[in-house]
């Protein structure tokens, strides 16, 4: 098995998910938390879109049956999930702007005087 | 104190790396191929059942239309949240723009000229993808996103806030009502003519157009709110 064969959509999706999880765990900036959530979402989208793919299958359009169809179910699920992801990100950013203007919070911290850190 | 935080940092990195390795190992070695009854059902005879040649459109407009309804609801709720839960609502006096300063702020001449040339083609491909969503790759969501891109390029050329977001929000709510009503009447209650070959096509085009316009207005509202209200 060649090394490039390991770089499939599922594996990259899993790695992206854990990169986002790492960002959620370590970064204390709220904007970076929202970005990490978006990265996790992207990993999930990529995982779902490339799942159940067999080499040589054709897009599920039309009735031509010279080759097997790609599974259309994950694509149809992810179409809605992508738009919902945009909505969730927009909600998070708006709430962040509100909190920042009202309380001056930009970091997840118990010490409210701490305005900046290296994370 | 610094030592413990550094230790926690290393523990978190190790947690993420070990988690990724465990999931990758399980996925590569112990994943089993399940049967795909849904795929077999959806791809068996979707053209005769739904009138769509694109089976993804057949799924999200006919077989699993509940997904689309609640996705539209979700987008509308997020748009309402972006408009209503905003610091700029109660403190509008802080958000006066200097119009002369704002006009063509830092835009290069190349971007302005090229976007002016590209702009109608972006609109055209967005409408094409929406209208042909049921016979070719595409659909309402993608076409709506492309139409919103056209509005964003308009912001690059002409960064002035002359859009009536309130009217756009009302338009989005009316579109959401039609998105709910059309499948309820046509798919659930089966108010169809006897020969459904043409009416299925009309239903697909109408639903794709409604969804496309709704996604377009939702994304445009979110973009313009963020640019002009949350921008400082």
CSV table of C-alpha atoms in Angstrom, one decimal:
chain,number,residue,atom,x,y,z
A,1,UNK,CA,0.0,0.0,0.0
A,2,UNK,CA,1.5,3.3,-1.1
A,3,UNK,CA,1.7,6.1,1.4
A,4,UNK,CA,-0.6,8.3,-0.6
A,5,UNK,CA,-3.4,5.7,-0.2
A,6,UNK,CA,-3.7,6.6,3.4
A,7,UNK,CA,-4.7,10.2,2.5
A,8,UNK,CA,-8.4,9.6,2.0
A,9,UNK,CA,-11.2,11.9,2.8
A,10,UNK,CA,-12.2,9.9,5.9
A,11,UNK,CA,-8.7,10.0,7.4
A,12,UNK,CA,-8.2,13.7,6.7
A,13,UNK,CA,-11.7,14.3,8.2
A,14,UNK,CA,-10.8,12.5,11.4
A,15,UNK,CA,-7.5,14.5,11.6
A,16,UNK,CA,-9.4,17.8,11.0
A,17,UNK,CA,-11.8,16.9,13.7
A,18,UNK,CA,-9.1,16.3,16.2
A,19,UNK,CA,-7.2,19.4,15.2
A,20,UNK,CA,-10.4,21.3,16.0
A,21,UNK,CA,-10.7,19.4,19.3
A,22,UNK,CA,-7.2,20.4,20.2
A,23,UNK,CA,-8.0,24.0,19.4
A,24,UNK,CA,-11.1,23.8,21.6
A,25,UNK,CA,-9.1,22.4,24.5
A,26,UNK,CA,-6.1,24.7,24.4
A,27,UNK,CA,-7.1,28.1,23.0
A,28,UNK,CA,-8.6,30.6,25.4
A,29,UNK,CA,-9.7,33.2,22.9
A,30,UNK,CA,-13.4,32.9,22.2
A,31,UNK,CA,-12.9,33.7,18.5
A,32,UNK,CA,-10.4,30.8,18.2
A,33,UNK,CA,-12.9,28.6,20.0
A,34,UNK,CA,-15.5,29.4,17.3
A,35,UNK,CA,-12.9,28.8,14.6
A,36,UNK,CA,-12.1,25.4,16.1
A,37,UNK,CA,-15.7,24.5,16.1
A,38,UNK,CA,-15.9,25.3,12.4
A,39,UNK,CA,-12.8,23.2,11.8
A,40,UNK,CA,-14.4,20.3,13.6
A,41,UNK,CA,-17.5,20.8,11.5
A,42,UNK,CA,-15.4,20.7,8.3
A,43,UNK,CA,-13.9,17.5,9.4
A,44,UNK,CA,-17.3,15.9,9.9
A,45,UNK,CA,-18.5,17.2,6.5
A,46,UNK,CA,-15.4,15.7,4.8
A,47,UNK,CA,-15.8,12.4,6.6
A,48,UNK,CA,-19.4,12.1,5.7
A,49,UNK,CA,-19.1,13.2,2.1
A,50,UNK,CA,-16.3,10.7,1.3
A,51,UNK,CA,-17.8,7.8,3.3
A,52,UNK,CA,-19.0,4.7,1.4
A,53,UNK,CA,-17.1,5.7,-1.8
A,54,UNK,CA,-15.9,3.0,-4.1
A,55,UNK,CA,-13.5,3.7,-6.9
A,56,UNK,CA,-15.1,4.1,-10.3
A,57,UNK,CA,-18.6,5.0,-9.2
A,58,UNK,CA,-20.3,7.8,-10.9
A,59,UNK,CA,-22.4,10.7,-9.5
A,60,UNK,CA,-26.0,9.8,-8.8
A,61,UNK,CA,-27.4,11.9,-11.6
A,62,UNK,CA,-29.6,10.5,-14.4
A,63,UNK,CA,-30.5,6.9,-15.0
A,64,UNK,CA,-27.4,5.7,-16.8
A,65,UNK,CA,-26.3,2.5,-15.1
A,66,UNK,CA,-22.9,1.8,-16.7
A,67,UNK,CA,-21.3,2.1,-13.3
A,68,UNK,CA,-22.5,2.1,-9.7
A,69,UNK,CA,-23.8,5.2,-8.1
A,70,UNK,CA,-22.1,7.1,-5.4
A,71,UNK,CA,-24.1,7.0,-2.1
A,72,UNK,CA,-26.3,10.2,-2.3
A,73,UNK,CA,-27.5,10.0,1.3
A,74,UNK,CA,-24.5,11.6,3.0
A,75,UNK,CA,-24.3,14.3,0.4
A,76,UNK,CA,-27.9,15.2,1.0
A,77,UNK,CA,-27.4,15.2,4.7
A,78,UNK,CA,-24.3,17.4,4.5
A,79,UNK,CA,-26.0,20.0,2.2
A,80,UNK,CA,-28.2,20.9,5.1
A,81,UNK,CA,-25.5,20.5,7.7
A,82,UNK,CA,-23.2,23.0,5.9
A,83,UNK,CA,-25.9,25.7,5.9
A,84,UNK,CA,-26.6,25.0,9.6
A,85,UNK,CA,-22.9,25.3,10.3
A,86,UNK,CA,-22.9,28.8,8.8
A,87,UNK,CA,-25.8,29.6,11.0
A,88,UNK,CA,-24.2,28.3,14.2
A,89,UNK,CA,-21.0,30.2,13.4
A,90,UNK,CA,-22.9,33.4,12.8
A,91,UNK,CA,-24.8,32.9,16.1
A,92,UNK,CA,-21.5,32.3,18.0
A,93,UNK,CA,-19.8,35.3,16.5
A,94,UNK,CA,-22.8,37.6,17.3
A,95,UNK,CA,-22.9,36.4,20.9
A,96,UNK,CA,-19.2,37.0,21.2
A,97,UNK,CA,-19.5,40.5,19.9
A,98,UNK,CA,-22.3,41.2,22.3
A,99,UNK,CA,-20.4,39.9,25.3
A,100,UNK,CA,-17.3,41.7,24.3
A,101,UNK,CA,-19.1,45.0,24.0
A,102,UNK,CA,-21.1,44.5,27.2
A,103,UNK,CA,-18.6,42.8,29.5
A,104,UNK,CA,-15.3,43.2,27.8
A,105,UNK,CA,-14.8,39.4,27.7
A,106,UNK,CA,-12.6,38.1,25.0
A,107,UNK,CA,-11.0,35.1,26.8
A,108,UNK,CA,-12.3,32.1,28.6
A,109,UNK,CA,-10.9,33.1,32.0
A,110,UNK,CA,-12.0,33.3,35.6
A,111,UNK,CA,-9.9,36.4,36.1
A,112,UNK,CA,-11.9,39.1,34.3
A,113,UNK,CA,-9.1,41.6,34.6
A,114,UNK,CA,-6.9,39.5,32.4
A,115,UNK,CA,-7.5,41.0,29.0
A,116,UNK,CA,-4.9,39.1,27.0
A,117,UNK,CA,-2.8,36.0,27.1
A,118,UNK,CA,-0.5,34.2,24.8
A,119,UNK,CA,-3.2,31.8,23.7
B,1,UNK,CA,2.0,28.1,38.2
B,2,UNK,CA,3.7,28.3,34.9
B,3,UNK,CA,4.9,24.7,35.3
B,4,UNK,CA,1.4,23.3,35.9
B,5,UNK,CA,-0.1,25.2,33.0
B,6,UNK,CA,2.7,23.9,30.8
B,7,UNK,CA,2.0,20.4,32.0
B,8,UNK,CA,-1.7,20.8,31.3
B,9,UNK,CA,-0.8,22.1,27.8
B,10,UNK,CA,1.2,18.9,27.1
B,11,UNK,CA,-1.5,16.8,28.5
B,12,UNK,CA,-4.1,18.4,26.2
B,13,UNK,CA,-1.8,17.9,23.2
B,14,UNK,CA,-1.3,14.3,24.2
B,15,UNK,CA,-5.0,13.8,24.6
B,16,UNK,CA,-5.8,15.1,21.1
B,17,UNK,CA,-3.0,13.1,19.5
B,18,UNK,CA,-3.9,9.9,21.3
B,19,UNK,CA,-7.6,10.4,20.5
B,20,UNK,CA,-6.9,10.9,16.9
B,21,UNK,CA,-4.6,7.9,16.8
B,22,UNK,CA,-7.2,5.7,18.5
B,23,UNK,CA,-10.0,6.8,16.2
B,24,UNK,CA,-7.8,6.3,13.1
B,25,UNK,CA,-6.7,2.9,14.3
B,26,UNK,CA,-10.3,1.8,15.0
B,27,UNK,CA,-11.4,3.2,11.6
B,28,UNK,CA,-8.7,1.6,9.6
B,29,UNK,CA,-8.7,-1.9,11.3
B,30,UNK,CA,-12.1,-2.5,12.7
B,31,UNK,CA,-14.5,-0.6,10.4
B,32,UNK,CA,-17.0,-2.9,8.9
B,33,UNK,CA,-19.0,-2.4,5.7
B,34,UNK,CA,-22.6,-2.0,6.5
B,35,UNK,CA,-25.4,-2.6,4.1
B,36,UNK,CA,-26.8,0.5,2.4
B,37,UNK,CA,-30.6,0.0,2.3
B,38,UNK,CA,-31.3,3.7,2.2
B,39,UNK,CA,-29.0,4.2,-0.8
B,40,UNK,CA,-30.5,1.2,-2.6
B,41,UNK,CA,-34.0,2.6,-1.9
B,42,UNK,CA,-33.1,6.1,-2.9
B,43,UNK,CA,-31.2,5.3,-6.1
B,44,UNK,CA,-33.5,2.5,-7.3
B,45,UNK,CA,-36.2,4.5,-9.0
B,46,UNK,CA,-35.9,8.1,-8.0
B,47,UNK,CA,-36.6,9.6,-11.4
B,48,UNK,CA,-40.0,8.0,-11.7
B,49,UNK,CA,-40.9,8.6,-8.1
B,50,UNK,CA,-39.8,12.2,-7.7
B,51,UNK,CA,-39.2,13.6,-11.2
B,52,UNK,CA,-35.6,14.6,-10.4
B,53,UNK,CA,-32.6,13.3,-12.3
B,54,UNK,CA,-30.3,14.4,-9.5
B,55,UNK,CA,-30.8,11.9,-6.7
B,56,UNK,CA,-29.5,14.3,-4.1
B,57,UNK,CA,-32.2,16.8,-5.0
B,58,UNK,CA,-34.7,13.9,-5.0
B,59,UNK,CA,-33.6,13.1,-1.4
B,60,UNK,CA,-33.7,16.6,0.1
B,61,UNK,CA,-36.8,17.7,-1.8
B,62,UNK,CA,-38.9,14.6,-1.7
B,63,UNK,CA,-37.8,11.6,0.3
B,64,UNK,CA,-36.3,13.5,3.3
B,65,UNK,CA,-38.0,16.8,2.9
B,66,UNK,CA,-38.3,17.2,6.7
B,67,UNK,CA,-34.5,17.8,6.8
B,68,UNK,CA,-35.0,20.8,4.4
B,69,UNK,CA,-37.9,22.2,6.4
B,70,UNK,CA,-35.9,22.3,9.6
B,71,UNK,CA,-32.8,23.4,8.0
B,72,UNK,CA,-34.7,26.4,6.6
B,73,UNK,CA,-36.1,27.0,10.1
B,74,UNK,CA,-32.6,26.8,11.5
B,75,UNK,CA,-31.2,29.3,9.1
B,76,UNK,CA,-34.1,31.7,9.7
B,77,UNK,CA,-33.6,31.4,13.5
B,78,UNK,CA,-29.9,32.2,13.2
B,79,UNK,CA,-30.7,35.2,11.0
B,80,UNK,CA,-33.2,36.5,13.6
B,81,UNK,CA,-30.6,35.9,16.3
B,82,UNK,CA,-28.0,37.9,14.3
B,83,UNK,CA,-30.4,40.7,13.9
B,84,UNK,CA,-32.0,40.8,17.3
B,85,UNK,CA,-29.2,39.8,19.8
B,86,UNK,CA,-26.8,42.5,18.7
B,87,UNK,CA,-25.1,45.1,20.7
B,88,UNK,CA,-25.6,47.6,17.9
B,89,UNK,CA,-29.4,47.6,18.3
B,90,UNK,CA,-29.3,49.4,21.6
B,91,UNK,CA,-26.3,51.5,20.9
B,92,UNK,CA,-27.0,52.7,17.4
B,93,UNK,CA,-25.5,56.1,18.0
B,94,UNK,CA,-22.1,54.6,18.2
B,95,UNK,CA,-22.5,53.1,14.7
B,96,UNK,CA,-22.6,56.1,12.5
B,97,UNK,CA,-20.4,55.7,9.5
B,98,UNK,CA,-18.4,58.4,8.0
B,99,UNK,CA,-19.7,58.1,4.5
B,100,UNK,CA,-16.9,59.8,2.6
B,101,UNK,CA,-14.3,57.9,4.5
B,102,UNK,CA,-16.2,54.7,3.9
B,103,UNK,CA,-16.6,55.1,0.2
B,104,UNK,CA,-14.1,53.0,-1.7
B,105,UNK,CA,-12.0,52.5,1.4
B,106,UNK,CA,-8.8,50.9,0.4
B,107,UNK,CA,-10.1,49.0,-2.6
B,108,UNK,CA,-7.7,48.6,-5.4
B,109,UNK,CA,-8.7,49.7,-8.9
B,110,UNK,CA,-8.0,46.2,-10.3
B,111,UNK,CA,-10.4,44.5,-7.9
B,112,UNK,CA,-13.1,47.1,-8.6
B,113,UNK,CA,-12.9,46.8,-12.4
B,114,UNK,CA,-12.6,43.0,-12.4
B,115,UNK,CA,-15.5,42.5,-10.0
B,116,UNK,CA,-17.6,44.8,-12.1
B,117,UNK,CA,-16.9,42.5,-15.1
B,118,UNK,CA,-17.5,39.2,-13.2
B,119,UNK,CA,-20.6,40.3,-11.3
B,120,UNK,CA,-23.3,39.5,-13.9
B,121,UNK,CA,-21.7,36.1,-14.6
B,122,UNK,CA,-21.8,35.2,-10.9
B,123,UNK,CA,-25.5,36.1,-10.8
B,124,UNK,CA,-26.0,34.1,-14.0
B,125,UNK,CA,-24.3,30.9,-12.7
B,126,UNK,CA,-26.1,31.2,-9.4
B,127,UNK,CA,-29.5,31.3,-11.2
B,128,UNK,CA,-28.4,28.5,-13.5
B,129,UNK,CA,-27.4,26.3,-10.6
B,130,UNK,CA,-30.7,27.0,-8.8
B,131,UNK,CA,-33.0,26.3,-11.8
B,132,UNK,CA,-31.1,23.3,-13.1
B,133,UNK,CA,-30.6,21.9,-9.6
B,134,UNK,CA,-32.8,18.8,-10.2
B,135,UNK,CA,-31.2,17.7,-13.5
B,136,UNK,CA,-27.6,18.5,-12.9
B,137,UNK,CA,-25.2,19.0,-10.0
B,138,UNK,CA,-26.4,21.9,-8.0
B,139,UNK,CA,-29.5,22.9,-6.1
B,140,UNK,CA,-31.0,25.6,-4.0
B,141,UNK,CA,-28.4,25.7,-1.3
B,142,UNK,CA,-25.4,25.9,-3.6
B,143,UNK,CA,-27.0,28.4,-5.9
B,144,UNK,CA,-28.2,30.6,-3.0
B,145,UNK,CA,-24.7,30.6,-1.7
B,146,UNK,CA,-23.4,31.7,-5.1
B,147,UNK,CA,-26.0,34.5,-5.3
B,148,UNK,CA,-24.9,35.7,-1.9
B,149,UNK,CA,-21.3,35.7,-3.2
B,150,UNK,CA,-22.5,38.1,-5.9
B,151,UNK,CA,-23.8,40.4,-3.2
B,152,UNK,CA,-20.5,40.2,-1.3
B,153,UNK,CA,-18.6,41.1,-4.4
B,154,UNK,CA,-21.0,44.1,-4.7
B,155,UNK,CA,-19.8,45.1,-1.3
B,156,UNK,CA,-16.2,45.0,-2.5
B,157,UNK,CA,-17.0,47.4,-5.3
B,158,UNK,CA,-19.5,49.6,-3.6
B,159,UNK,CA,-19.2,49.4,0.2
B,160,UNK,CA,-22.3,51.4,1.2
B,161,UNK,CA,-25.1,50.4,3.3
B,162,UNK,CA,-28.1,51.1,1.1
B,163,UNK,CA,-29.7,47.7,1.4
B,164,UNK,CA,-33.0,47.4,3.3
B,165,UNK,CA,-32.2,44.6,5.6
B,166,UNK,CA,-35.6,44.8,7.3
B,167,UNK,CA,-37.4,44.2,3.9
B,168,UNK,CA,-35.0,41.4,3.2
B,169,UNK,CA,-35.8,39.8,6.5
B,170,UNK,CA,-39.5,40.0,5.8
B,171,UNK,CA,-38.9,38.4,2.4
B,172,UNK,CA,-37.0,35.6,4.0
B,173,UNK,CA,-39.9,34.9,6.4
B,174,UNK,CA,-42.4,34.8,3.6
B,175,UNK,CA,-40.0,32.5,1.7
B,176,UNK,CA,-39.8,30.3,4.7
B,177,UNK,CA,-43.6,30.1,4.9
B,178,UNK,CA,-43.7,29.1,1.2
B,179,UNK,CA,-41.0,26.5,1.8
B,180,UNK,CA,-43.0,25.0,4.5
B,181,UNK,CA,-46.3,25.1,2.7
B,182,UNK,CA,-45.2,23.8,-0.6
B,183,UNK,CA,-44.0,20.3,0.5
B,184,UNK,CA,-46.8,20.0,3.0
B,185,UNK,CA,-49.4,20.5,0.3
B,186,UNK,CA,-47.6,18.7,-2.4
B,187,UNK,CA,-45.7,15.8,-0.8
B,188,UNK,CA,-47.4,15.1,2.5
B,189,UNK,CA,-51.1,15.8,1.6
B,190,UNK,CA,-50.6,14.6,-2.0
B,191,UNK,CA,-52.4,17.4,-3.7
B,192,UNK,CA,-51.2,16.4,-7.1
B,193,UNK,CA,-52.7,16.1,-10.6
B,194,UNK,CA,-53.3,12.6,-12.0
B,195,UNK,CA,-50.3,12.7,-14.3
B,196,UNK,CA,-47.4,13.8,-12.2
B,197,UNK,CA,-44.6,13.9,-14.7
B,198,UNK,CA,-44.8,17.6,-15.3
B,199,UNK,CA,-46.0,18.6,-11.9
B,200,UNK,CA,-43.0,16.9,-10.2
B,201,UNK,CA,-40.7,18.9,-12.3
B,202,UNK,CA,-42.5,22.1,-11.5
B,203,UNK,CA,-42.4,21.2,-7.8
B,204,UNK,CA,-38.6,20.6,-8.0
B,205,UNK,CA,-37.9,23.9,-9.8
B,206,UNK,CA,-40.2,25.9,-7.5
B,207,UNK,CA,-38.7,24.4,-4.3
B,208,UNK,CA,-35.1,24.9,-5.5
B,209,UNK,CA,-35.9,28.5,-6.4
B,210,UNK,CA,-37.5,29.1,-3.0
B,211,UNK,CA,-34.6,27.5,-1.1
B,212,UNK,CA,-32.1,29.3,-3.2
B,213,UNK,CA,-33.7,32.7,-2.6
B,214,UNK,CA,-34.0,32.0,1.1
B,215,UNK,CA,-30.4,30.9,1.5
B,216,UNK,CA,-29.4,34.0,-0.6
B,217,UNK,CA,-31.3,36.4,1.6
B,218,UNK,CA,-30.2,34.7,4.8
B,219,UNK,CA,-26.5,34.8,4.0
B,220,UNK,CA,-26.7,38.3,2.7
B,221,UNK,CA,-28.4,39.5,5.9
B,222,UNK,CA,-25.8,37.8,8.0
B,223,UNK,CA,-23.0,39.2,5.9
B,224,UNK,CA,-24.3,42.8,5.9
B,225,UNK,CA,-25.1,42.7,9.6
B,226,UNK,CA,-21.6,41.5,10.4
B,227,UNK,CA,-19.9,44.0,8.1
B,228,UNK,CA,-21.9,47.1,9.1
B,229,UNK,CA,-23.0,46.4,12.6
B,230,UNK,CA,-20.6,44.1,14.3
B,231,UNK,CA,-17.5,45.6,12.7
B,232,UNK,CA,-16.0,47.3,15.7
